[in-house]
CSV table of N, CA and C in Angstrom, one decimal:
chain,number,residue,atom,x,y,z
A,30,MET,N,57.0,95.0,122.2
A,30,MET,CA,58.2,94.3,121.7
A,30,MET,C,58.5,94.1,120.2
A,31,VAL,N,59.8,93.8,119.8
A,31,VAL,CA,60.3,93.5,118.4
A,31,VAL,C,61.2,92.3,118.8
A,32,LEU,N,60.9,91.3,117.6
A,32,LEU,CA,62.0,90.5,117.5
A,32,LEU,C,62.7,90.6,115.9
A,33,PRO,N,63.6,89.7,115.8
A,33,PRO,CA,64.1,89.7,114.3
A,33,PRO,C,63.3,89.3,113.3
A,34,TYR,N,63.1,89.8,112.3
A,34,TYR,CA,62.3,89.3,111.2
A,34,TYR,C,63.2,88.7,110.0
A,35,LEU,N,63.3,87.3,109.6
A,35,LEU,CA,64.1,86.9,108.9
A,35,LEU,C,63.2,86.5,107.7
A,36,GLU,N,64.2,86.6,106.4
A,36,GLU,CA,63.6,86.1,105.3
A,36,GLU,C,64.7,85.0,104.8
A,37,ARG,N,64.0,84.0,104.2
A,37,ARG,CA,64.6,83.0,103.6
A,37,ARG,C,65.3,83.6,102.2
A,38,VAL,N,66.7,83.6,102.0
A,38,VAL,CA,67.2,84.0,101.0
A,38,VAL,C,67.8,82.8,99.9
A,39,GLU,N,67.9,81.4,100.4
A,39,GLU,CA,68.2,80.4,99.7
A,39,GLU,C,67.5,79.3,100.4
A,40,SER,N,67.1,78.1,99.8
A,40,SER,CA,66.6,76.8,100.5
A,40,SER,C,67.3,76.5,101.9
A,41,ASP,N,68.4,77.0,102.1
A,41,ASP,CA,69.2,76.5,103.2
A,41,ASP,C,69.6,77.8,104.1
A,42,LYS,N,69.5,79.0,103.8
A,42,LYS,CA,69.9,79.9,104.5
A,42,LYS,C,69.0,81.3,104.7
A,43,VAL,N,68.9,81.9,105.6
A,43,VAL,CA,68.2,83.1,106.0
A,43,VAL,C,68.7,84.1,106.3
A,44,GLN,N,68.5,85.3,106.3
A,44,GLN,CA,69.1,86.6,106.9
A,44,GLN,C,67.9,87.5,107.6
A,45,VAL,N,68.6,88.1,108.3
A,45,VAL,CA,67.8,89.1,109.1
A,45,VAL,C,67.6,90.4,108.2
A,46,ALA,N,66.1,90.5,107.9
A,46,ALA,CA,65.8,91.4,107.1
A,46,ALA,C,65.1,92.6,107.7
A,47,GLY,N,65.1,92.8,109.2
A,47,GLY,CA,64.6,94.0,109.8
A,47,GLY,C,64.0,93.2,111.2
A,48,VAL,N,62.9,94.1,111.7
A,48,VAL,CA,62.2,93.5,113.1
A,48,VAL,C,60.8,93.6,112.7
A,49,ALA,N,60.3,92.4,113.5
A,49,ALA,CA,58.7,92.2,113.5
A,49,ALA,C,58.2,92.6,114.7
A,50,LEU,N,57.0,93.8,114.5
A,50,LEU,CA,56.5,94.3,115.5
A,50,LEU,C,55.4,93.7,116.1
A,51,PHE,N,55.3,94.0,117.6
A,51,PHE,CA,54.6,93.0,118.3
A,51,PHE,C,53.6,93.9,119.4
A,52,ASN,N,52.5,93.8,119.4
A,52,ASN,CA,51.4,94.4,120.3
A,52,ASN,C,51.2,93.5,121.7
A,53,GLY,N,52.0,93.8,122.6
A,53,GLY,CA,52.0,92.6,124.0
A,53,GLY,C,52.4,91.3,123.2
A,54,ASP,N,52.1,90.2,123.4
A,54,ASP,CA,52.6,89.0,122.8
A,54,ASP,C,52.1,88.4,121.5
A,55,LYS,N,51.1,89.7,120.8
A,55,LYS,CA,50.7,89.2,119.5
A,55,LYS,C,51.3,89.9,118.4
A,56,TYR,N,51.9,89.3,117.4
A,56,TYR,CA,52.2,89.9,116.1
A,56,TYR,C,51.4,90.8,115.5
A,57,THR,N,51.8,91.8,115.0
A,57,THR,CA,50.9,92.8,114.3
A,57,THR,C,50.7,92.8,112.8
A,58,GLY,N,51.3,91.7,112.4
A,58,GLY,CA,51.8,91.8,110.7
A,58,GLY,C,52.4,92.7,110.3
A,59,LYS,N,53.2,93.5,110.9
A,59,LYS,CA,53.9,94.8,110.5
A,59,LYS,C,55.6,94.4,110.7
A,60,THR,N,56.4,94.6,109.9
A,60,THR,CA,57.9,94.8,110.1
A,60,THR,C,58.1,96.0,109.5
A,61,LEU,N,59.6,96.3,110.0
A,61,LEU,CA,60.5,97.2,109.8
A,61,LEU,C,61.7,97.0,109.5
A,62,SER,N,62.2,97.9,108.2
A,62,SER,CA,63.4,97.4,107.6
A,62,SER,C,64.5,97.7,108.5
A,63,LYS,N,65.7,96.9,108.4
A,63,LYS,CA,66.9,97.1,109.1
A,63,LYS,C,67.0,98.5,109.2
A,64,GLU,N,67.0,99.2,108.3
A,64,GLU,CA,67.5,100.8,108.4
A,64,GLU,C,66.5,101.3,109.3
A,65,LYS,N,65.3,101.2,109.3
A,65,LYS,CA,64.7,102.0,110.4
A,65,LYS,C,64.4,101.1,111.5
A,66,SER,N,64.8,100.0,111.7
A,66,SER,CA,64.6,99.3,113.1
A,66,SER,C,65.7,99.9,114.0
A,67,GLY,N,66.9,100.3,113.5
A,67,GLY,CA,67.8,100.8,114.2
A,67,GLY,C,67.2,102.1,114.9
A,68,LEU,N,66.6,103.0,114.2
A,68,LEU,CA,66.3,104.1,114.9
A,68,LEU,C,64.8,103.9,115.8
A,69,LEU,N,64.2,102.8,115.6
A,69,LEU,CA,63.0,102.6,116.5
A,69,LEU,C,63.7,101.8,118.1
A,70,LEU,N,64.8,100.7,117.6
A,70,LEU,CA,65.5,100.4,118.9
A,70,LEU,C,65.9,101.6,119.6
A,71,SER,N,66.9,102.4,119.2
A,71,SER,CA,67.5,103.7,119.5
A,71,SER,C,66.2,104.4,120.8
A,72,LEU,N,65.2,104.6,119.8
A,72,LEU,CA,63.8,105.2,120.8
A,72,LEU,C,63.5,104.3,121.7
A,73,MET,N,63.6,103.3,121.6
A,73,MET,CA,63.1,102.4,122.7
A,73,MET,C,64.5,102.0,123.7
A,74,ASN,N,65.5,102.7,123.4
A,74,ASN,CA,66.8,102.6,124.4
A,74,ASN,C,67.0,100.7,124.3
A,75,GLN,N,67.0,100.2,123.3
A,75,GLN,CA,67.2,99.0,123.4
A,75,GLN,C,68.6,98.5,122.5
A,76,LEU,N,69.2,99.7,121.8
A,76,LEU,CA,70.5,99.0,121.4
A,76,LEU,C,71.6,98.7,122.1
A,77,ASP,N,71.9,99.1,123.4
A,77,ASP,CA,72.9,98.6,124.6
A,77,ASP,C,72.5,97.3,125.1
A,78,LYS,N,71.4,96.6,124.9
A,78,LYS,CA,71.2,95.4,125.4
A,78,LYS,C,71.4,94.3,124.3
A,79,THR,N,71.8,93.1,124.8
A,79,THR,CA,71.9,92.0,123.9
A,79,THR,C,70.7,91.0,124.1
A,80,ASN,N,70.3,90.1,123.0
A,80,ASN,CA,69.4,89.0,123.3
A,80,ASN,C,70.0,87.8,122.6
A,81,ARG,N,69.9,86.7,122.8
A,81,ARG,CA,70.0,85.8,122.0
A,81,ARG,C,69.1,84.7,121.4
A,82,MET,N,68.9,84.3,120.4
A,82,MET,CA,67.8,83.5,119.8
A,82,MET,C,68.2,82.5,119.0
A,83,ALA,N,67.8,81.3,119.2
A,83,ALA,CA,68.3,80.2,118.6
A,83,ALA,C,66.9,79.4,117.6
A,84,LEU,N,67.2,79.3,116.6
A,84,LEU,CA,66.2,78.6,115.5
A,84,LEU,C,66.6,77.3,114.8
A,85,VAL,N,65.6,76.4,114.8
A,85,VAL,CA,66.0,75.3,114.0
A,85,VAL,C,65.1,75.2,112.8
A,86,LEU,N,65.6,75.0,111.6
A,86,LEU,CA,65.1,75.1,110.7
A,86,LEU,C,65.0,73.8,109.8
A,87,GLY,N,64.0,73.4,109.2
A,87,GLY,CA,63.8,72.1,108.5
A,87,GLY,C,62.8,71.2,109.5
A,88,SER,N,63.1,70.1,109.1
A,88,SER,CA,62.0,69.1,109.9
A,88,SER,C,62.7,67.8,110.0
A,89,LYS,N,62.2,66.9,110.9
A,89,LYS,CA,62.7,65.7,111.2
A,89,LYS,C,62.2,65.0,110.1
A,90,LYS,N,61.3,65.0,109.6
A,90,LYS,CA,60.6,64.3,108.3
A,90,LYS,C,61.7,64.3,107.0
A,91,ASP,N,62.1,65.3,106.7
A,91,ASP,CA,62.8,65.3,105.5
A,91,ASP,C,64.6,65.2,106.1
A,92,GLY,N,64.8,65.3,107.2
A,92,GLY,CA,66.2,65.2,107.4
A,92,GLY,C,67.2,66.2,107.4
A,93,HIS,N,66.8,67.3,107.1
A,93,HIS,CA,67.4,68.5,106.7
A,93,HIS,C,67.1,69.4,107.8
A,94,ARG,N,67.8,69.5,109.3
A,94,ARG,CA,68.0,70.4,110.2
A,94,ARG,C,68.7,71.2,110.3
A,95,PHE,N,68.5,72.4,110.5
A,95,PHE,CA,69.8,73.8,110.5
A,95,PHE,C,69.5,74.2,112.0
A,96,HIS,N,70.4,74.4,112.5
A,96,HIS,CA,70.7,75.3,113.9
A,96,HIS,C,71.3,76.5,113.5
A,97,TRP,N,70.6,77.2,113.9
A,97,TRP,CA,71.2,78.7,114.0
A,97,TRP,C,71.1,79.7,115.1
A,98,GLN,N,71.9,80.3,115.7
A,98,GLN,CA,72.0,81.2,116.7
A,98,GLN,C,72.2,82.6,116.4
A,99,LEU,N,71.5,83.4,117.0
A,99,LEU,CA,71.8,84.8,116.6
A,99,LEU,C,71.8,85.9,118.1
A,100,GLU,N,72.7,86.5,118.0
A,100,GLU,CA,72.9,87.5,119.2
A,100,GLU,C,72.6,88.9,118.8
A,101,ILE,N,71.7,89.6,119.4
A,101,ILE,CA,71.4,90.8,118.9
A,101,ILE,C,71.5,91.7,120.3
């Protein structure tokens, strides 16, 4: 399984930096860049499928919550 790997670029912004690699349901600690992830997804025959993911960034405690949705 692969999921988008996000990096914080500013205190309130994130960007997709590539993909995070999993072995079953466990994160391997390895990532691939956006350039290499396209090849992996192509080999896995996943480029023609879409997935949705929603993230909530921040915490209730500090009152700064950001809702973000990505369709890949």
